[in-house]
Short mmCIF file of C-alpha atoms in Angstrom, two decimals:
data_model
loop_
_atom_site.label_atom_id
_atom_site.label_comp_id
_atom_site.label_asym_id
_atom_site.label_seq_id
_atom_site.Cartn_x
_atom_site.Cartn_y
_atom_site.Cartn_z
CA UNK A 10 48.91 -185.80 -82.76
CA UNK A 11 48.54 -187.05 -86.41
CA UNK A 12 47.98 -184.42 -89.31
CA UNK A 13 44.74 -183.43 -90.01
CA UNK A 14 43.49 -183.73 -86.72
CA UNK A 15 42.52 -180.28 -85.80
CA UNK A 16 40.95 -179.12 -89.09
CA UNK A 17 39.14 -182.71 -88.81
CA UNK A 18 37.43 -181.56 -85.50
CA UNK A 19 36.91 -177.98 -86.64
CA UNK A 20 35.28 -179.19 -89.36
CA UNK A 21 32.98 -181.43 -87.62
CA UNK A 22 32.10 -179.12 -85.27
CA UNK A 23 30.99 -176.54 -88.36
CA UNK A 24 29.21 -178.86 -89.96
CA UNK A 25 27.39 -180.69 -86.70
CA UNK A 26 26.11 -176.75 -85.92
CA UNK A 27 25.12 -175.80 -89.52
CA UNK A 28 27.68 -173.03 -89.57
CA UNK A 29 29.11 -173.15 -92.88
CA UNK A 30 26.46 -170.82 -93.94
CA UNK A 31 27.95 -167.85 -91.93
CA UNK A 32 31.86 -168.44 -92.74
CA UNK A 33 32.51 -166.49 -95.96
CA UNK A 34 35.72 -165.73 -96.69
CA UNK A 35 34.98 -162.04 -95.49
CA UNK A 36 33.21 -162.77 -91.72
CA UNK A 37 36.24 -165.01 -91.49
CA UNK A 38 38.82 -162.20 -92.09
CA UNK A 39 36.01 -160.17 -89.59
CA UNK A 40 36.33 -163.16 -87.14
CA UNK A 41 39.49 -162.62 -87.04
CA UNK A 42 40.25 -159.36 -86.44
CA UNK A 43 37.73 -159.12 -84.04
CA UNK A 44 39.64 -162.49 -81.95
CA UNK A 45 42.82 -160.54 -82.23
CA UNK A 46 41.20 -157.55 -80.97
CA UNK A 47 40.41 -159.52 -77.78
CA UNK A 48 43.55 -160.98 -77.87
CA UNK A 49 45.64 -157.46 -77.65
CA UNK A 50 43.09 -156.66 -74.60
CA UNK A 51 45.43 -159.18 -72.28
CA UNK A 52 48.13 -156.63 -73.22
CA UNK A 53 46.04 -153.36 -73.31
CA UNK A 54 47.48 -151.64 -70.59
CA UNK A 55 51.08 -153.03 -70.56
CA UNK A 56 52.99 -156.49 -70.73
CA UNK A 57 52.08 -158.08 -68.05
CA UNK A 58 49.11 -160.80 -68.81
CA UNK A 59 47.13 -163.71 -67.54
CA UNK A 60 48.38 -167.01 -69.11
CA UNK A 61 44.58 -168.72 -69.13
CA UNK A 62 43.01 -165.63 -71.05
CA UNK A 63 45.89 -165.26 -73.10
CA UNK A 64 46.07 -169.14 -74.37
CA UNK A 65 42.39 -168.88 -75.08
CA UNK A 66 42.15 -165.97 -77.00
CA UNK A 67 45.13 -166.83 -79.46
CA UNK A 68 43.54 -170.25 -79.57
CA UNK A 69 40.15 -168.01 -81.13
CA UNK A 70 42.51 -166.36 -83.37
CA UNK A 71 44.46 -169.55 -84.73
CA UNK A 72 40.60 -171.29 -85.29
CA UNK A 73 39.02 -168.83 -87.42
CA UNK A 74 42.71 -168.58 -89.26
CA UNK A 75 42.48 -172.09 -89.57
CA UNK A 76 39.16 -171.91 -90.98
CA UNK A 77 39.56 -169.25 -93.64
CA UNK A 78 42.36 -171.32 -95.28
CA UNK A 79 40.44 -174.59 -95.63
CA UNK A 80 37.73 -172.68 -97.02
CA UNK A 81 40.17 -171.60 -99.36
CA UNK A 82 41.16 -174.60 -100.13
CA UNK A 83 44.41 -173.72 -98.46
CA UNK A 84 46.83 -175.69 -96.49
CA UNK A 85 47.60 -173.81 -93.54
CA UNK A 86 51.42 -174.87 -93.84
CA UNK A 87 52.00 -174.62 -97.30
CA UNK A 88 51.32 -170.64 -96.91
CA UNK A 89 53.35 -170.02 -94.32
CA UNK A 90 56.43 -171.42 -95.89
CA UNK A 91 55.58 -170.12 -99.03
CA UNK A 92 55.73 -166.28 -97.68
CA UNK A 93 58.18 -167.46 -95.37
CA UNK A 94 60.39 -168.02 -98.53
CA UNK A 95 59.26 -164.36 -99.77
CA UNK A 96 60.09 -162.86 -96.50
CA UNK A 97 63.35 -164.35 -96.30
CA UNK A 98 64.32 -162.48 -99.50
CA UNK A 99 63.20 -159.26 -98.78
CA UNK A 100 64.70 -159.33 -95.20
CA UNK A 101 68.58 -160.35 -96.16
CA UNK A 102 70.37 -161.81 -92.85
CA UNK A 103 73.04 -159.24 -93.26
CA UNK A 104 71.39 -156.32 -93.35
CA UNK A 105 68.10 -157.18 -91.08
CA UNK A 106 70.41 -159.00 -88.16
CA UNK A 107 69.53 -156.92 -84.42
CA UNK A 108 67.28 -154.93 -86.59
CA UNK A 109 62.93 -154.06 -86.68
CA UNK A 110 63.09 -152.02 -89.41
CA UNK A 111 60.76 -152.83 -92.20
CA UNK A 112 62.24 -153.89 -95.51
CA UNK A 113 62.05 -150.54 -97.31
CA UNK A 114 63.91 -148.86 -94.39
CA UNK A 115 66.78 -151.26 -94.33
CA UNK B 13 54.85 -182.35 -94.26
CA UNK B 14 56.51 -183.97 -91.09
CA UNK B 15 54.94 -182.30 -88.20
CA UNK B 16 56.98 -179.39 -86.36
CA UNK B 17 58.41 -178.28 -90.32
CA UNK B 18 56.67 -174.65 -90.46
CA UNK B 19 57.97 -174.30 -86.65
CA UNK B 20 61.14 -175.43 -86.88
CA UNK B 21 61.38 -173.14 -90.39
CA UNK B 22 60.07 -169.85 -88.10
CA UNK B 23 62.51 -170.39 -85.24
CA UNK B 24 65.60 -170.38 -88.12
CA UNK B 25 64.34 -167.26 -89.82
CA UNK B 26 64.26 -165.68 -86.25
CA UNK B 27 67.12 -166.90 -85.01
CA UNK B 28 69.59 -166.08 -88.47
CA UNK B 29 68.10 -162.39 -88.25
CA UNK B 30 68.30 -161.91 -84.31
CA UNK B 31 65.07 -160.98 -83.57
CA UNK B 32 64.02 -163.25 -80.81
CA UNK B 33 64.73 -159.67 -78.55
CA UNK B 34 61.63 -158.16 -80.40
CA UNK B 35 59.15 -161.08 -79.96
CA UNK B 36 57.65 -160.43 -76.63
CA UNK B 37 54.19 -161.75 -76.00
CA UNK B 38 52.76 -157.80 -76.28
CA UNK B 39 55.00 -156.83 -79.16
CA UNK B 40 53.79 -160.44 -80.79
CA UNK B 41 49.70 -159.64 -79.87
CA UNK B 42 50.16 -156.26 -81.56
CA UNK B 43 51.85 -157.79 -85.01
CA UNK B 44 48.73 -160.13 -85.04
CA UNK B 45 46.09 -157.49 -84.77
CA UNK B 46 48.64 -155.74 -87.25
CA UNK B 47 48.35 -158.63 -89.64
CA UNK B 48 44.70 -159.02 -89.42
CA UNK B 49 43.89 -155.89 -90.43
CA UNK B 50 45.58 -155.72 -93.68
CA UNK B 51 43.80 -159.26 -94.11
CA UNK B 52 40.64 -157.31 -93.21
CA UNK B 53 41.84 -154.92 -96.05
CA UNK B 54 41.20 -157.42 -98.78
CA UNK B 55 37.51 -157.66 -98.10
CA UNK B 56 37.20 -153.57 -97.45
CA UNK B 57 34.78 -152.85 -99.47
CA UNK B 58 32.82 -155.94 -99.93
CA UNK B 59 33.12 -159.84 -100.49
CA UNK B 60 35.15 -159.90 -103.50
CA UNK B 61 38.80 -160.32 -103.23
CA UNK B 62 42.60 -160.97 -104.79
CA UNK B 63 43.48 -164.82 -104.16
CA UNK B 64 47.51 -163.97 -104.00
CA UNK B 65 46.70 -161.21 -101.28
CA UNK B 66 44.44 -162.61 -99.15
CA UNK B 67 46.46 -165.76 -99.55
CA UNK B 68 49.91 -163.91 -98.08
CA UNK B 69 47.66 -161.74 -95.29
CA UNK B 70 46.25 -164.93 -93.73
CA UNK B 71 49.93 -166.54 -93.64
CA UNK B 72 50.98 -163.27 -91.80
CA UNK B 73 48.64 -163.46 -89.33
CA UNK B 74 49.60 -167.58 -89.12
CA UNK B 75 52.62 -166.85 -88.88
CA UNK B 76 52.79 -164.77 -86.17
CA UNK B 77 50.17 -167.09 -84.14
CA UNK B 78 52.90 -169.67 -84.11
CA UNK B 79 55.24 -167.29 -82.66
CA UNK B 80 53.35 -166.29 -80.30
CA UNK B 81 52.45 -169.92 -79.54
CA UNK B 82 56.24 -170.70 -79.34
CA UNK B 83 57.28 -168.05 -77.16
CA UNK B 84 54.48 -168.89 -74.76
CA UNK B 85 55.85 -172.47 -74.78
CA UNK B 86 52.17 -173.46 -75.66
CA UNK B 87 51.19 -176.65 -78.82
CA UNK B 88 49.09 -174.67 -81.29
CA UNK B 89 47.46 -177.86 -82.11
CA UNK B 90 46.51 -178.64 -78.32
CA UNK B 91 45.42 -174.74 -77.66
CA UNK B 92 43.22 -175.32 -80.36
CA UNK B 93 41.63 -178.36 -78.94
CA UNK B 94 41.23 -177.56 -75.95
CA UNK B 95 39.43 -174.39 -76.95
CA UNK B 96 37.29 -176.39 -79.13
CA UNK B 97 36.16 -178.68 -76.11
CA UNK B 98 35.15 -175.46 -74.10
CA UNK B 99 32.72 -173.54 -77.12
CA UNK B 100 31.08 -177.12 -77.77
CA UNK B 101 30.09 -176.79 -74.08
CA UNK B 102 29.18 -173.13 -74.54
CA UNK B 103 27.55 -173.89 -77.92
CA UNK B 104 25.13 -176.91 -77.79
CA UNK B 105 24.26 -178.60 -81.06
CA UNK B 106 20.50 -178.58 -80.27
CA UNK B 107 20.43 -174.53 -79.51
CA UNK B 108 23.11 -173.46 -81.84
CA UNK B 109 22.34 -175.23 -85.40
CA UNK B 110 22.02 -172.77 -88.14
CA UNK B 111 22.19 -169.59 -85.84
CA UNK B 112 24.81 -167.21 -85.95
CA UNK B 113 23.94 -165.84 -82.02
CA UNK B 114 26.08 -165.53 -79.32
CA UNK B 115 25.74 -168.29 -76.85
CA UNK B 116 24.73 -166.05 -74.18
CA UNK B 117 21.61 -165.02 -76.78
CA UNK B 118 20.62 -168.56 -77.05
CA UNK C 10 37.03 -123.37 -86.58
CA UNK C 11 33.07 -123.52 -86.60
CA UNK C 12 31.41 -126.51 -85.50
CA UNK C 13 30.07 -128.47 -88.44
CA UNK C 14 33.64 -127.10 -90.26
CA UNK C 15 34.73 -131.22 -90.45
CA UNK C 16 31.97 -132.82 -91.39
CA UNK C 17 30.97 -131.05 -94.20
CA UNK C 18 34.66 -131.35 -95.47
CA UNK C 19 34.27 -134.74 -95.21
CA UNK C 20 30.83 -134.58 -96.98
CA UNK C 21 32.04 -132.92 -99.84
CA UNK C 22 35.08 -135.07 -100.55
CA UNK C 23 32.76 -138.37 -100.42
CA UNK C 24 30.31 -136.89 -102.74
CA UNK C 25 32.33 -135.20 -105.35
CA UNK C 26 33.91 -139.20 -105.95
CA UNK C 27 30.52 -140.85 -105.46
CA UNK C 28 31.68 -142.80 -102.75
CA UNK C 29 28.75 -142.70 -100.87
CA UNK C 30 27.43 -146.33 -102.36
CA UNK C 31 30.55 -147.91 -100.98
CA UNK C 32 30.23 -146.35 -97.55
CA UNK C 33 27.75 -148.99 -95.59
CA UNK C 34 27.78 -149.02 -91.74
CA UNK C 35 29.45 -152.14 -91.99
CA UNK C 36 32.04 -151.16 -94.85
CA UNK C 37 32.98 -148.06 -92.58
CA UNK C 38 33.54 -150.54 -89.43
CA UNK C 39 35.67 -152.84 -91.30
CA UNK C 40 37.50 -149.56 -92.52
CA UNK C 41 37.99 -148.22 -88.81
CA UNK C 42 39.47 -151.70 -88.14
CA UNK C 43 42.02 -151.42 -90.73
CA UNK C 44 43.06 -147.82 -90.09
CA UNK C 45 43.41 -148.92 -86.36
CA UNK C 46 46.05 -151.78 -87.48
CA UNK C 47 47.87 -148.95 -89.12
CA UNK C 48 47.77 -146.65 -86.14
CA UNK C 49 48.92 -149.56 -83.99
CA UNK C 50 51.95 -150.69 -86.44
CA UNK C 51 53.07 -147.05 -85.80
CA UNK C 52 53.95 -148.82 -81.92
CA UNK C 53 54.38 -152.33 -83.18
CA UNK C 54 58.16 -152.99 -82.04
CA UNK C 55 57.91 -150.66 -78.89
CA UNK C 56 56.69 -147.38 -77.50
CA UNK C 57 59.34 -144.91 -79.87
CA UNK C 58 57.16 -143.71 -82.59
CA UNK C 59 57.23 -141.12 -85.62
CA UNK C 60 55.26 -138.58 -84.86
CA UNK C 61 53.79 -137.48 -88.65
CA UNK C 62 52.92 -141.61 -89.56
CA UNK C 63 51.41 -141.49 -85.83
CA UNK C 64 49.24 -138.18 -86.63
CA UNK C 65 48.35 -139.28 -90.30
CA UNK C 66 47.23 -142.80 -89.14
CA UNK C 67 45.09 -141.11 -86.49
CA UNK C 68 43.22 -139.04 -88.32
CA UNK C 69 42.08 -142.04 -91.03
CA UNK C 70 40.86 -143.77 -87.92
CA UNK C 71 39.14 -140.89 -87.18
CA UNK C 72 37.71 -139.82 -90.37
CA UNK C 73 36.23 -143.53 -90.92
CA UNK C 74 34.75 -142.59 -87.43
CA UNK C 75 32.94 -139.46 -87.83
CA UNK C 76 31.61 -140.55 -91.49
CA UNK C 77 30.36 -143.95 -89.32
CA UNK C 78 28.11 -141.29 -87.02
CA UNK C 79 26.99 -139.54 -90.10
CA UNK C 80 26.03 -142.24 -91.64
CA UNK C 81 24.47 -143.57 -88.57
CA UNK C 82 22.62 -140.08 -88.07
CA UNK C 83 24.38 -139.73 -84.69
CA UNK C 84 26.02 -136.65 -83.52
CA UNK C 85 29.83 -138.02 -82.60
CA UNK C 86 30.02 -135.52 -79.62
CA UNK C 87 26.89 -136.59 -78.15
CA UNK C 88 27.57 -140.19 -78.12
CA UNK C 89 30.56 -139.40 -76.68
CA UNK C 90 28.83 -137.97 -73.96
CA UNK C 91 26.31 -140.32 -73.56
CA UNK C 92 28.75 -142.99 -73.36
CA UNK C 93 30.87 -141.34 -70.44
CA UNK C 94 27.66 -141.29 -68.79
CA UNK C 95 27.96 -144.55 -68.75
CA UNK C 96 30.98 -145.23 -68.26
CA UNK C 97 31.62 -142.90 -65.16
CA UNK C 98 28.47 -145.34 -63.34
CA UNK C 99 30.62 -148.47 -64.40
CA UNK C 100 33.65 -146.43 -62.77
CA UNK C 101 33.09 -145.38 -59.52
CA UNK C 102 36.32 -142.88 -58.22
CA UNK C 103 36.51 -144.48 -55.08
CA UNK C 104 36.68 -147.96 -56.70
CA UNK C 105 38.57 -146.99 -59.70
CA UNK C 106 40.90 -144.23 -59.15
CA UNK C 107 44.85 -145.10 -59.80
CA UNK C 108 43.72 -148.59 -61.10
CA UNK C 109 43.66 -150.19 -64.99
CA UNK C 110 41.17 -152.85 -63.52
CA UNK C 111 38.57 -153.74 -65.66
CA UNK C 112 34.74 -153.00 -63.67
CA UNK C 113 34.24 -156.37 -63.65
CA UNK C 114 37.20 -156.72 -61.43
CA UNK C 115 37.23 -153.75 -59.06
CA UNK D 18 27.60 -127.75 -77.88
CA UNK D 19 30.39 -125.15 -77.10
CA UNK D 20 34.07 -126.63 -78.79
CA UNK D 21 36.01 -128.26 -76.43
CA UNK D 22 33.10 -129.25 -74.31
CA UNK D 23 33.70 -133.29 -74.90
CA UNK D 24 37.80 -132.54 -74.55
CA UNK D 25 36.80 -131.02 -71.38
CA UNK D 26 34.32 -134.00 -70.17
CA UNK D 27 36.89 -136.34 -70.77
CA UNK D 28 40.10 -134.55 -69.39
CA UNK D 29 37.91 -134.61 -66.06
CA UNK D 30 36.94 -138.30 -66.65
CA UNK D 31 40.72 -139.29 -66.47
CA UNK D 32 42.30 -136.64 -63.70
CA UNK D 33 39.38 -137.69 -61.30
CA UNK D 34 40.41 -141.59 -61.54
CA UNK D 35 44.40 -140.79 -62.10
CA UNK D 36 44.34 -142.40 -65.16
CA UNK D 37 46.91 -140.57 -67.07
CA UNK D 38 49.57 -142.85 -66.13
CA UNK D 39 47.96 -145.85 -68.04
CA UNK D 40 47.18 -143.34 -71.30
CA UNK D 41 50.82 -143.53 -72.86
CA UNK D 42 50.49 -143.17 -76.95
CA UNK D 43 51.27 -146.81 -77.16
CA UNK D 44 48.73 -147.92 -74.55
CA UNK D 45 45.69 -145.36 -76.68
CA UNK D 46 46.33 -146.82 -80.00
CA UNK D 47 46.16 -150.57 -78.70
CA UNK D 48 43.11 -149.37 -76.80
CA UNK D 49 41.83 -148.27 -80.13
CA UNK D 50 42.69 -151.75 -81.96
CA UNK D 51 41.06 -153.49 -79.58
CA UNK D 52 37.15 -151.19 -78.97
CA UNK D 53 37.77 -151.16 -83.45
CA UNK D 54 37.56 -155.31 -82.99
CA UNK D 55 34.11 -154.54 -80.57
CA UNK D 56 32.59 -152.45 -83.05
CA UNK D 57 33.42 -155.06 -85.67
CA UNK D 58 31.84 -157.44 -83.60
CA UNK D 59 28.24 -155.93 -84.68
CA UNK D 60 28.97 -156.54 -87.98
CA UNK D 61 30.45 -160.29 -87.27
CA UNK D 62 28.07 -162.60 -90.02
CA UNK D 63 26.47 -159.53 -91.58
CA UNK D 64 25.48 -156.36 -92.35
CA UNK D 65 22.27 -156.46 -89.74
CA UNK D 66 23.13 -154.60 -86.65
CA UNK D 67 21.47 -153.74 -82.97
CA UNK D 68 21.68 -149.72 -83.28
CA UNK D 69 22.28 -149.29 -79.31
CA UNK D 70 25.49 -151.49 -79.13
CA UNK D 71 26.68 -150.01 -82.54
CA UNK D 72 26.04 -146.45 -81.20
CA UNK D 73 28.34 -147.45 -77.91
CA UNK D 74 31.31 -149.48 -79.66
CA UNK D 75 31.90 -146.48 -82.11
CA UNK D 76 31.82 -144.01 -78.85
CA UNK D 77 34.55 -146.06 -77.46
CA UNK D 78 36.82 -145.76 -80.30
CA UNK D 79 36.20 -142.22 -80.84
CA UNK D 80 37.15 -141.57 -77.33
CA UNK D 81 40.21 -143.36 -77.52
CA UNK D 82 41.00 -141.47 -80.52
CA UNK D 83 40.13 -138.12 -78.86
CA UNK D 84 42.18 -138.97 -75.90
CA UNK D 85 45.11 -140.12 -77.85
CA UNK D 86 45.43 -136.59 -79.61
CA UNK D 87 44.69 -134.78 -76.46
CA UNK D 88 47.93 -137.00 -75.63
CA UNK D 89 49.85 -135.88 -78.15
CA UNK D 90 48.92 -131.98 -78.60
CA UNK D 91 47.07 -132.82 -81.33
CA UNK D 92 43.48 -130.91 -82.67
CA UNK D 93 41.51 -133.87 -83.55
CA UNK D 94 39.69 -131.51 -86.41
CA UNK D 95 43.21 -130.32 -87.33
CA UNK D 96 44.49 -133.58 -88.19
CA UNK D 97 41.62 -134.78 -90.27
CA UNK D 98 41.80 -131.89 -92.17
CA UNK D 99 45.17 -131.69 -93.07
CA UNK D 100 44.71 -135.50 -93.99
CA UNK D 101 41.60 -134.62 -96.21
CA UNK D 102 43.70 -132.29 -98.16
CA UNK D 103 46.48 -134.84 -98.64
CA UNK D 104 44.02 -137.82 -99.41
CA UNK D 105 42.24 -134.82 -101.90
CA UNK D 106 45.75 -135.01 -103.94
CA UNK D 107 45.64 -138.65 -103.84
CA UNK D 108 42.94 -139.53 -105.10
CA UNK D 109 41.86 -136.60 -108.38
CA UNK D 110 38.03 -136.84 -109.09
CA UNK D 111 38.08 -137.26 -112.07
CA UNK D 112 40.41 -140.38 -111.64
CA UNK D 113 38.17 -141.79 -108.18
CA UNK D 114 34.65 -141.25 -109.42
CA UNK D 115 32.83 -144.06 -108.15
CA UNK D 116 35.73 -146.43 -107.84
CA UNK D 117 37.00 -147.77 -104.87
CA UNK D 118 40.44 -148.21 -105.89
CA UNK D 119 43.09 -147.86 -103.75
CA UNK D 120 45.33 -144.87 -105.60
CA UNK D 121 48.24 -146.83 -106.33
CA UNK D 122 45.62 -148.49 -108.70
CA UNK D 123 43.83 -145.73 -110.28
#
């Protein structure tokens, strides 16, 4: 699909519902702890989980994320290459290869 | 950016380090939640907040959305959507502009 | 130790820093939310776990917790109880016993 | 109440339904992610909050965390004590007085 169109019809959808009142910056980081909460439930008791709930709950999650960084003024992209590049440097190939140790442990 | 850069840029940094064998779906839902809650952290005590942190916190949580999105073999783009379609249905403009309720309060 | 032994620990150390004007109902929920991120990145690869990060990140969880009921004016042990209450109508043994079913589903 | 009289109600709660094999450490601290999200939930788009649902979301995550260091031999008034006294070295009164500074900042 071209660019732009999902944070074209999440915006529309704000602004058609008068929501833009509610989404600080801070009920967005709320939102979305609270979607990821509900998320982690597919898994609460062990790997296993239903595909439907699954897809619809990280679908929650990826909205309100979506939403905090236009609010921001944020391209959603942009920041995850940008720590992408940061990560990158604190996790060397060679010494973070097979490993899940976090960076101060390697 | 062309579309499929920030996923194609994830699936190197995974792939050069090995950790594919660490990204299951749970272990993925649990880095999320992870992630949100340090986002969560930047707004702890109120609405105020450091642009560089919540900035790298939100592309965490991004990040590992389109992981989790990949593994599943799902379009974060069409989850999105198709999510969208479903709350407009749940969320009516006539009963839901300018309140914050839950539809099932409406 | 005496009943009561906890709390007014926890009293103390909030009012000797003033901290009292940052500690809202809602400030205290966000914290529990964040403390609970910790406590789960203490599993977030896998089920291995250090045992003194595990028992350190539990008891912030819990500390937000009880200072929540204090604030709140609630007794944590009571609505403990009260809750089990409930919960042991939503979960019938006969219906429930050796299953992770949600109520809705049993 | 008598000590140990909630440990008690809730030891009972789980043998009667065979739960135990569902409670590993793992499975508790995603459990207590994911009842944190609920009781973030009441504090979604503000700090209004319905008392009775507020009550019940932070009895869910106290139980969690009550079952969790049941789990792992833990005394849950232990643990926050022996956290207090750590967090008292980490953050001097005279340098935390009304601030809510993380220490690395004070």
């Amino acid at each position: 699909m071209p660019a732009g169109t999902v944070l074209h019809a999440l915006r529309a959808f704000v602004a058609e519902r008068e929501w833009a009142q509610f989404h600080t910056p801070e009920n967005l980081a709320k939102s979305i702890s609270i979607e990821a909460g509900e998320l982690l439930e597919c898994f609460q008791w062990g790997g296993d989980y239903n595909a439907d709930d699954l897809r619809g709950e990280l679908a929650d999650v990826l909205t309100y994320c979506i939403l905090l960084a236009d609010n921001l003024g944020l391209d959603a992209d942009e920041i995850v290459l940008d720590k992408l590049a940061r990560t990158r440097a604190k996790y060397p190939v060679e010494k973070s290869r097979g490993r899940s140790a976090k960076y101060d442990e390697l």
